[in-house]
Structure formats: C-alpha cells, structure tokens
Tab-separated table of C-alpha atoms and ligand atoms in Angstrom:
chain	number	residue	atom	x	y	z
A	1	MET	CA	17.655	1.895	17.184
A	2	ASP	CA	17.895	1.082	13.539
A	3	PRO	CA	16.454	-2.354	12.809
A	4	LYS	CA	19.220	-3.389	10.442
A	5	ARG	CA	21.798	-2.407	12.945
A	6	ILE	CA	20.218	-4.606	15.556
A	7	ALA	CA	19.557	-7.369	13.075
A	8	PHE	CA	23.217	-7.727	12.441
A	9	GLY	CA	23.929	-8.016	16.131
A	10	SER	CA	21.654	-10.990	16.123
A	11	LEU	CA	23.506	-12.546	13.216
A	12	LEU	CA	26.720	-12.391	15.174
A	13	LEU	CA	25.043	-13.735	18.259
A	14	SER	CA	23.909	-16.650	16.139
A	15	LEU	CA	27.387	-17.263	14.847
A	16	LEU	CA	28.739	-17.343	18.361
A	17	ILE	CA	26.001	-19.698	19.410
A	18	VAL	CA	26.846	-21.903	16.475
A	19	LEU	CA	30.500	-21.975	17.394
A	20	GLY	CA	29.453	-23.002	20.857
A	21	THR	CA	27.540	-26.008	19.577
A	22	CYS	CA	30.706	-28.032	19.177
A	23	ASP	CA	31.527	-28.807	22.747
A	24	PHE	CA	28.623	-29.383	25.057
A	25	ASP	CA	30.499	-32.084	26.899
A	26	ARG	CA	33.988	-30.664	26.884
A	27	HIS	CA	35.138	-29.531	30.259
A	28	SER	CA	38.116	-27.368	29.382
A	29	HIS	CA	36.489	-24.052	28.698
A	30	SER	CA	39.515	-21.809	28.930
A	31	SER	CA	38.961	-18.279	27.756
A	32	SER	CA	41.764	-18.609	25.227
A	33	HIS	CA	39.865	-21.502	23.684
A	34	MET	CA	36.817	-19.284	23.377
A	35	MET	CA	38.853	-16.397	22.007
A	36	HIS	CA	40.295	-18.625	19.355
A	37	HIS	CA	36.797	-19.537	18.263
A	38	MET	CA	35.659	-15.933	18.259
A	39	ASP	CA	38.630	-14.815	16.180
A	40	SER	CA	37.997	-17.627	13.758
A	41	ALA	CA	34.364	-16.588	13.538
A	42	THR	CA	35.438	-13.474	11.680
A	43	ASN	CA	36.717	-15.698	8.877
A	44	VAL	CA	33.276	-16.286	7.465
A	45	PHE	CA	32.734	-12.785	6.050
A	46	PHE	CA	33.456	-11.737	2.507
A	47	VAL	CA	32.300	-9.159	-0.029
A	48	ALA	CA	29.816	-10.178	-2.709
A	49	ASP	CA	32.364	-9.539	-5.486
A	50	ASP	CA	34.397	-12.457	-4.146
A	51	LEU	CA	31.548	-14.875	-4.691
A	52	LYS	CA	32.853	-16.273	-7.971
A	53	LEU	CA	34.425	-19.332	-9.506
A	54	GLY	CA	38.133	-19.677	-8.756
A	55	LYS	CA	38.190	-17.220	-5.860
A	56	THR	CA	40.365	-18.312	-2.928
A	57	MET	CA	39.829	-17.040	0.601
A	58	PRO	CA	40.608	-18.088	4.164
A	59	ILE	CA	37.560	-19.577	5.886
A	60	TYR	CA	37.020	-21.342	9.171
A	61	PHE	CA	34.258	-23.934	9.187
A	62	PRO	CA	33.651	-25.182	12.714
A	63	ASP	CA	33.286	-28.927	12.882
A	64	GLY	CA	29.601	-28.689	13.511
A	65	ASN	CA	29.602	-32.060	15.215
A	66	PRO	CA	26.305	-31.555	16.976
A	67	ASN	CA	25.626	-32.195	20.587
A	68	PRO	CA	28.162	-34.750	21.793
A	69	LEU	CA	26.552	-34.618	25.235
A	70	SER	CA	24.426	-37.589	24.405
A	71	SER	CA	23.091	-39.060	21.243
A	72	PRO	CA	21.391	-36.158	19.546
A	73	TYR	CA	17.871	-37.458	19.947
A	74	LEU	CA	15.089	-35.730	18.160
A	75	LEU	CA	12.182	-36.169	20.540
A	76	PRO	CA	8.617	-36.761	19.389
A	77	LYS	CA	6.561	-33.633	19.999
A	78	TYR	CA	4.460	-35.104	22.812
A	79	GLU	CA	7.616	-36.083	24.661
A	80	ALA	CA	9.391	-32.770	24.105
A	81	ASP	CA	6.281	-30.880	25.184
A	82	ALA	CA	6.207	-32.850	28.438
A	83	ILE	CA	9.678	-31.637	29.476
A	84	PRO	CA	9.808	-28.064	30.760
A	85	PHE	CA	11.901	-25.740	28.605
A	86	SER	CA	12.566	-22.436	30.354
A	87	LEU	CA	15.218	-20.803	32.508
A	88	LYS	CA	12.803	-20.627	35.414
A	89	GLN	CA	12.373	-24.386	35.282
A	90	LEU	CA	16.074	-25.160	35.016
A	91	PRO	CA	16.282	-26.930	38.406
A	92	ASN	CA	13.426	-29.256	37.371
A	93	ILE	CA	15.003	-29.865	33.975
A	94	LEU	CA	18.306	-30.784	35.607
A	95	ASN	CA	16.450	-33.192	37.888
A	96	HIS	CA	14.786	-34.724	34.887
A	97	PHE	CA	18.177	-35.509	33.336
A	98	SER	CA	19.890	-36.205	36.694
A	99	PHE	CA	22.508	-33.519	36.055
A	100	PRO	CA	24.035	-31.827	39.115
A	101	GLN	CA	23.109	-28.136	39.582
A	102	ASP	CA	26.712	-26.946	39.493
A	103	SER	CA	27.890	-29.070	36.574
A	104	HIS	CA	29.282	-27.870	33.290
A	105	LYS	CA	26.240	-29.350	31.573
A	106	ALA	CA	23.946	-27.283	33.771
A	107	GLN	CA	25.870	-24.145	32.778
A	108	VAL	CA	25.647	-24.974	29.093
A	109	MET	CA	21.913	-25.651	29.353
A	110	GLU	CA	21.440	-22.363	31.156
A	111	ASN	CA	23.235	-20.588	28.299
A	112	THR	CA	21.060	-22.306	25.717
A	113	LEU	CA	17.832	-21.470	27.535
A	114	GLY	CA	19.058	-17.891	27.963
A	115	ALA	CA	19.721	-17.553	24.235
A	116	CYS	CA	16.323	-19.058	23.482
A	117	GLU	CA	14.522	-16.651	25.799
A	118	ALA	CA	16.389	-13.546	24.600
A	119	LYS	CA	13.895	-11.194	22.939
A	120	PRO	CA	13.979	-11.206	19.147
A	121	ILE	CA	15.374	-7.974	17.818
A	122	GLU	CA	13.413	-5.689	15.519
A	123	GLY	CA	12.825	-7.219	12.103
A	124	GLU	CA	13.645	-10.661	13.408
A	125	THR	CA	11.420	-13.614	14.212
A	126	LYS	CA	12.918	-16.512	16.118
A	127	ILE	CA	12.129	-19.726	17.943
A	128	CYS	CA	13.800	-22.575	19.759
A	129	ALA	CA	11.916	-25.577	18.458
A	130	THR	CA	12.141	-28.714	20.556
A	131	SER	CA	10.558	-30.953	17.945
A	132	TYR	CA	10.344	-31.334	14.198
A	133	GLU	CA	6.660	-30.412	14.180
A	134	THR	CA	7.338	-27.176	16.032
A	135	LEU	CA	10.146	-26.356	13.603
A	136	ILE	CA	7.900	-26.897	10.599
A	137	ASP	CA	5.014	-24.910	12.104
A	138	PHE	CA	7.371	-21.983	12.630
A	139	ALA	CA	8.824	-22.223	9.126
A	140	ARG	CA	5.336	-22.277	7.592
A	141	LYS	CA	4.372	-19.127	9.482
A	142	ILE	CA	7.307	-17.363	7.819
A	143	LEU	CA	7.346	-19.004	4.401
A	144	GLY	CA	3.614	-19.482	3.890
A	145	LEU	CA	1.111	-21.795	5.541
A	146	GLU	CA	0.505	-23.903	2.434
A	147	THR	CA	4.148	-23.967	1.424
A	148	ASN	CA	6.151	-27.099	0.930
A	149	ILE	CA	9.553	-26.650	2.446
A	150	LYS	CA	12.999	-27.476	1.146
A	151	VAL	CA	16.110	-27.793	3.298
A	152	LEU	CA	19.445	-26.391	2.170
A	153	SER	CA	22.455	-27.132	4.304
A	154	THR	CA	26.136	-26.469	4.582
A	155	HIS	CA	27.750	-29.864	4.740
A	156	ARG	CA	30.942	-31.721	4.069
A	157	PRO	CA	30.589	-34.517	1.511
A	158	MET	CA	34.076	-35.629	2.551
A	159	ARG	CA	34.661	-34.902	6.205
A	160	SER	CA	38.218	-34.018	7.060
A	161	ASN	CA	39.626	-34.775	10.489
A	162	SER	CA	39.396	-31.383	12.029
A	163	ALA	CA	38.225	-27.901	11.351
A	164	VAL	CA	41.107	-25.584	10.592
A	165	LEU	CA	41.379	-22.074	9.305
A	166	GLN	CA	42.618	-22.529	5.778
A	167	ASN	CA	42.279	-21.219	2.247
A	168	TYR	CA	39.282	-22.521	0.333
A	169	THR	CA	38.764	-22.135	-3.393
A	170	ILE	CA	35.333	-21.835	-4.997
A	171	THR	CA	35.356	-24.748	-7.456
A	172	GLU	CA	32.031	-24.210	-9.211
A	173	ALA	CA	30.195	-21.102	-10.275
A	174	PRO	CA	28.065	-20.107	-7.251
A	175	GLU	CA	24.354	-20.444	-7.837
A	176	ARG	CA	21.852	-17.921	-6.601
A	177	ILE	CA	18.874	-19.494	-4.909
A	178	SER	CA	15.921	-17.342	-5.711
A	179	THR	CA	13.693	-17.111	-2.672
A	180	PRO	CA	11.754	-14.234	-1.138
A	181	LYS	CA	12.126	-15.552	2.402
A	182	MET	CA	14.259	-17.935	4.391
A	183	VAL	CA	14.550	-19.417	7.858
A	184	ALA	CA	18.059	-20.192	9.113
A	185	CYS	CA	18.500	-22.866	11.783
A	186	HIS	CA	21.126	-24.632	13.809
A	187	THR	CA	21.052	-27.031	16.704
A	188	MET	CA	21.785	-25.856	20.223
A	189	ARG	CA	23.843	-27.527	22.914
A	190	TYR	CA	21.224	-29.420	24.833
A	191	PRO	CA	20.545	-33.026	25.929
A	192	TYR	CA	18.128	-33.486	23.021
A	193	ILE	CA	17.818	-31.736	19.695
A	194	VAL	CA	16.740	-28.122	19.917
A	195	PHE	CA	16.618	-26.064	16.724
A	196	TYR	CA	17.353	-22.363	17.041
A	197	CYS	CA	15.716	-20.829	13.984
A	198	HIS	CA	15.331	-17.267	12.904
A	199	SER	CA	14.329	-15.121	10.006
A	200	GLN	CA	15.312	-11.553	9.259
A	201	GLU	CA	13.699	-8.881	7.120
A	202	GLY	CA	15.614	-7.135	4.358
A	203	ASP	CA	17.228	-7.979	1.035
A	204	ASN	CA	19.166	-11.121	1.874
A	205	ARG	CA	20.307	-13.352	-0.991
A	206	LEU	CA	21.130	-17.009	-0.761
A	207	HIS	CA	23.806	-18.777	-2.765
A	208	LYS	CA	25.006	-22.334	-3.041
A	209	THR	CA	28.773	-22.751	-3.280
A	210	SER	CA	31.247	-25.618	-3.643
A	211	LEU	CA	34.526	-25.145	-1.820
A	212	LEU	CA	37.788	-27.066	-1.746
A	213	GLY	CA	40.186	-26.536	1.156
A	214	GLU	CA	43.962	-26.749	0.918
A	215	ASN	CA	43.894	-29.944	2.987
A	216	GLY	CA	41.340	-31.560	0.665
A	217	ASP	CA	38.337	-30.630	2.764
A	218	ARG	CA	35.262	-30.257	0.575
A	219	VAL	CA	32.381	-28.118	1.753
A	220	GLU	CA	29.065	-27.550	0.053
A	221	ALA	CA	28.313	-24.239	1.681
A	222	ILE	CA	25.284	-22.030	1.737
A	223	ALA	CA	26.165	-18.350	1.771
A	224	VAL	CA	23.938	-15.364	2.407
A	225	CYS	CA	24.626	-11.835	1.209
A	226	HIS	CA	23.178	-8.823	2.995
A	227	MET	CA	22.698	-6.315	0.219
A	228	ASP	CA	22.365	-3.121	2.220
A	229	THR	CA	24.860	-2.511	5.003
A	230	SER	CA	24.516	1.273	5.078
A	231	HIS	CA	22.869	1.272	8.490
A	232	TRP	CA	25.098	-1.260	10.178
A	233	ASN	CA	27.179	-0.180	13.099
A	234	ARG	CA	30.440	1.039	11.592
A	235	ASP	CA	32.391	-0.600	14.410
A	236	HIS	CA	31.129	-3.948	13.295
A	237	VAL	CA	33.801	-6.608	13.061
A	238	SER	CA	32.948	-7.451	9.447
A	239	PHE	CA	33.967	-3.944	8.294
A	240	ARG	CA	37.274	-4.250	10.104
A	241	VAL	CA	37.910	-7.713	8.702
A	242	LEU	CA	37.010	-6.711	5.153
A	243	GLY	CA	38.501	-3.222	5.337
A	244	ILE	CA	35.401	-1.513	3.953
A	245	GLU	CA	32.923	1.135	5.044
A	246	PRO	CA	29.220	0.597	5.796
A	247	GLY	CA	27.056	0.696	2.677
A	248	THR	CA	29.916	0.398	0.206
A	249	ALA	CA	29.454	-3.299	-0.613
A	250	PRO	CA	27.095	-6.130	0.193
A	251	ILE	CA	28.531	-8.327	2.936
A	252	CYS	CA	28.199	-12.074	2.751
A	253	HIS	CA	28.935	-14.922	5.098
A	254	PHE	CA	29.004	-18.681	4.873
A	255	PHE	CA	26.760	-20.694	7.115
A	256	PRO	CA	28.798	-23.003	9.342
A	257	ALA	CA	28.644	-26.734	8.671
A	258	GLU	CA	25.521	-28.548	9.807
A	259	ASN	CA	23.511	-25.333	9.718
A	260	PHE	CA	20.519	-25.407	7.488
A	261	VAL	CA	18.212	-22.976	5.773
A	262	LEU	CA	14.536	-23.597	5.059
A	263	VAL	CA	13.037	-22.123	1.903
A	264	PRO	CA	9.870	-22.781	-0.093
A	265	SER	CA	10.358	-25.892	-2.212
A	266	THR	CA	9.545	-23.784	-5.258
A	267	SER	CA	12.730	-21.755	-4.726
A	268	SER	CA	14.867	-22.230	-7.785
A	269	ILE	CA	18.539	-22.170	-8.489
B	1	NAG	C1	45.932	-18.068	2.028
B	1	NAG	O1	46.688	-17.756	0.874
B	1	NAG	C2	47.335	-16.482	0.926
B	1	NAG	C3	47.988	-16.233	-0.440
B	1	NAG	O2	48.742	-17.325	-0.833
B	1	NAG	C4	48.351	-16.495	2.069
B	1	NAG	O3	48.999	-15.249	2.178
B	1	NAG	C5	47.606	-16.779	3.373
B	1	NAG	O4	48.512	-16.882	4.437
B	1	NAG	C6	46.789	-18.073	3.263
B	1	NAG	N1	45.949	-18.184	4.446
B	1	NAG	C7	45.852	-19.309	5.156
B	1	NAG	C8	44.958	-19.263	6.316
B	1	NAG	O5	46.444	-20.340	4.862
C-alpha cells in the first residue's frame, strides 16, 4: 500500500483518539454521541489557501479537558515503569487500580492500550510514553539526539464554557513555523498521563494561528498542512468535506485543543 495513503489513515485515527480523550469517566456512551463527535471531527480540515488573515470557517475544537477519570497525574518514570502497560496485562493493571473487570473504565483502558499497541503504519513512528522522560527520549530520536526541544500547543487563552461547532475567524496573519521535523502528541484516556506521540514522513508544514469564535472563544491553534495529497485515498472524508480531488490542493487541519507538537527549539517563525 502507498505509505502516504496509510499515513493519512493514522492521522484520522489520531483525531478520533483525541476526540475520545474528553470523557474517560462519562458513562453514557450512546452511539449517537459518538457519531456527533465523528461528524464534528470533519470540521478541522481546510485547504491551504484558506490559511490567511480574515478568513472565516466553521471549526469544532473539542474541549480537550484531559482525563477526568482522576487527577491527571504525570508519574515519575520509575513509578510508571513499575506498572505494567500492555493489553496482555490488563487484568493486573485493573487490579492495581482496583477497577472492576467489566467497568466502563476497564473498557476505556483496553481501548487505549489497543491504540498504543497498534502497529505504526509505513512512514510513521509512534509511542505511548508513560512518563516525561520517555516522551523526551522519543522526541530526541526523531528530532535529533542533541536537540533542545520546544513545545507548541493548541490552547485557549480564554476558555469558553463548552466546545461548539461555530465559525472562527483568523485574527492575525498565520505564521509558518519552519521546522524539518515534528512530533505530535496528545494525552490518552488513562488513570495517569499517557502521551500518544507520533511523527510522519513527508512535506508537512506547521503554522501558528489565532482564531476568534462567534461566541468569543479564542483559540491559539497549531495547524499542519500536508502538501502532497495525490496518493491519498480518494474516498477520504477530507476530500468530501472540502469538495476537492486528491492532489489538487494541500490539505490542512487544526490540532485539537490541548494537543501539542514538539519541534527543535531552533525552529523559527
Ligand atoms: C458560518 O457562516 C456561514 C456564512 O455566514 C453560515 O452559512 C454558516 O451556517 C455558519 N456556520 C456555523 C457553524 O455557524
């Protein structure tokens, strides 16, 4: 299979995982609830020509409130390394946290471990890091062993009450962040902080944008543009949403709130 084609599948998988991060502890998992999230997920795509000052477009930024299961503890490495982290060990992990085998939490943890153990696709490198040190080690392998690392994140300087699909206007000229490589991360639904991070080959360009929603919501969003879509699966949802054909225009998407991207600290705007 074509690497780019698979790579994009992984991007979507990531988006869906991200959308799932909002409700570890919520018990009403109706399928209509999930469908709503999946439909909204398509409202993060746009064409590169739209990345300009004054442009208005409908976007859905999930709340990104991470891990309400418990306080989102970041464990010290020695502690994280002492807790098993694999599907095979799930019964032991549940014992460790005193969660019943048939609970919603158990199901969510199984999903997280499953996503973490899924094989990386061609052209992709990924990890589920259970500690800060592990995250940084991974990032250095991608960005350069001697590299100092900078974190860029999509965040809301002024948090509005709830995430809604609404029109956002780009209020400042978007700035290209010049970097040869990047590692994109988000936290998974789990009883302690687990970073799902991955890096994809290809010409992917990062931009920093300032957005203002109709309800006053402000988002400082990182966007990535995939410059060559000619080998993407033509059935891909982004083509349907944007009404374009593969290879005709670079396709961009915003990173959901609370996602972050690691780049070398020398990367300039
Ligand atoms: C965004 O604005 C356009 C043009 O005014 C309008 O047609 C559309 O319904 C709006 N979308 C949302 C989600 O509010």
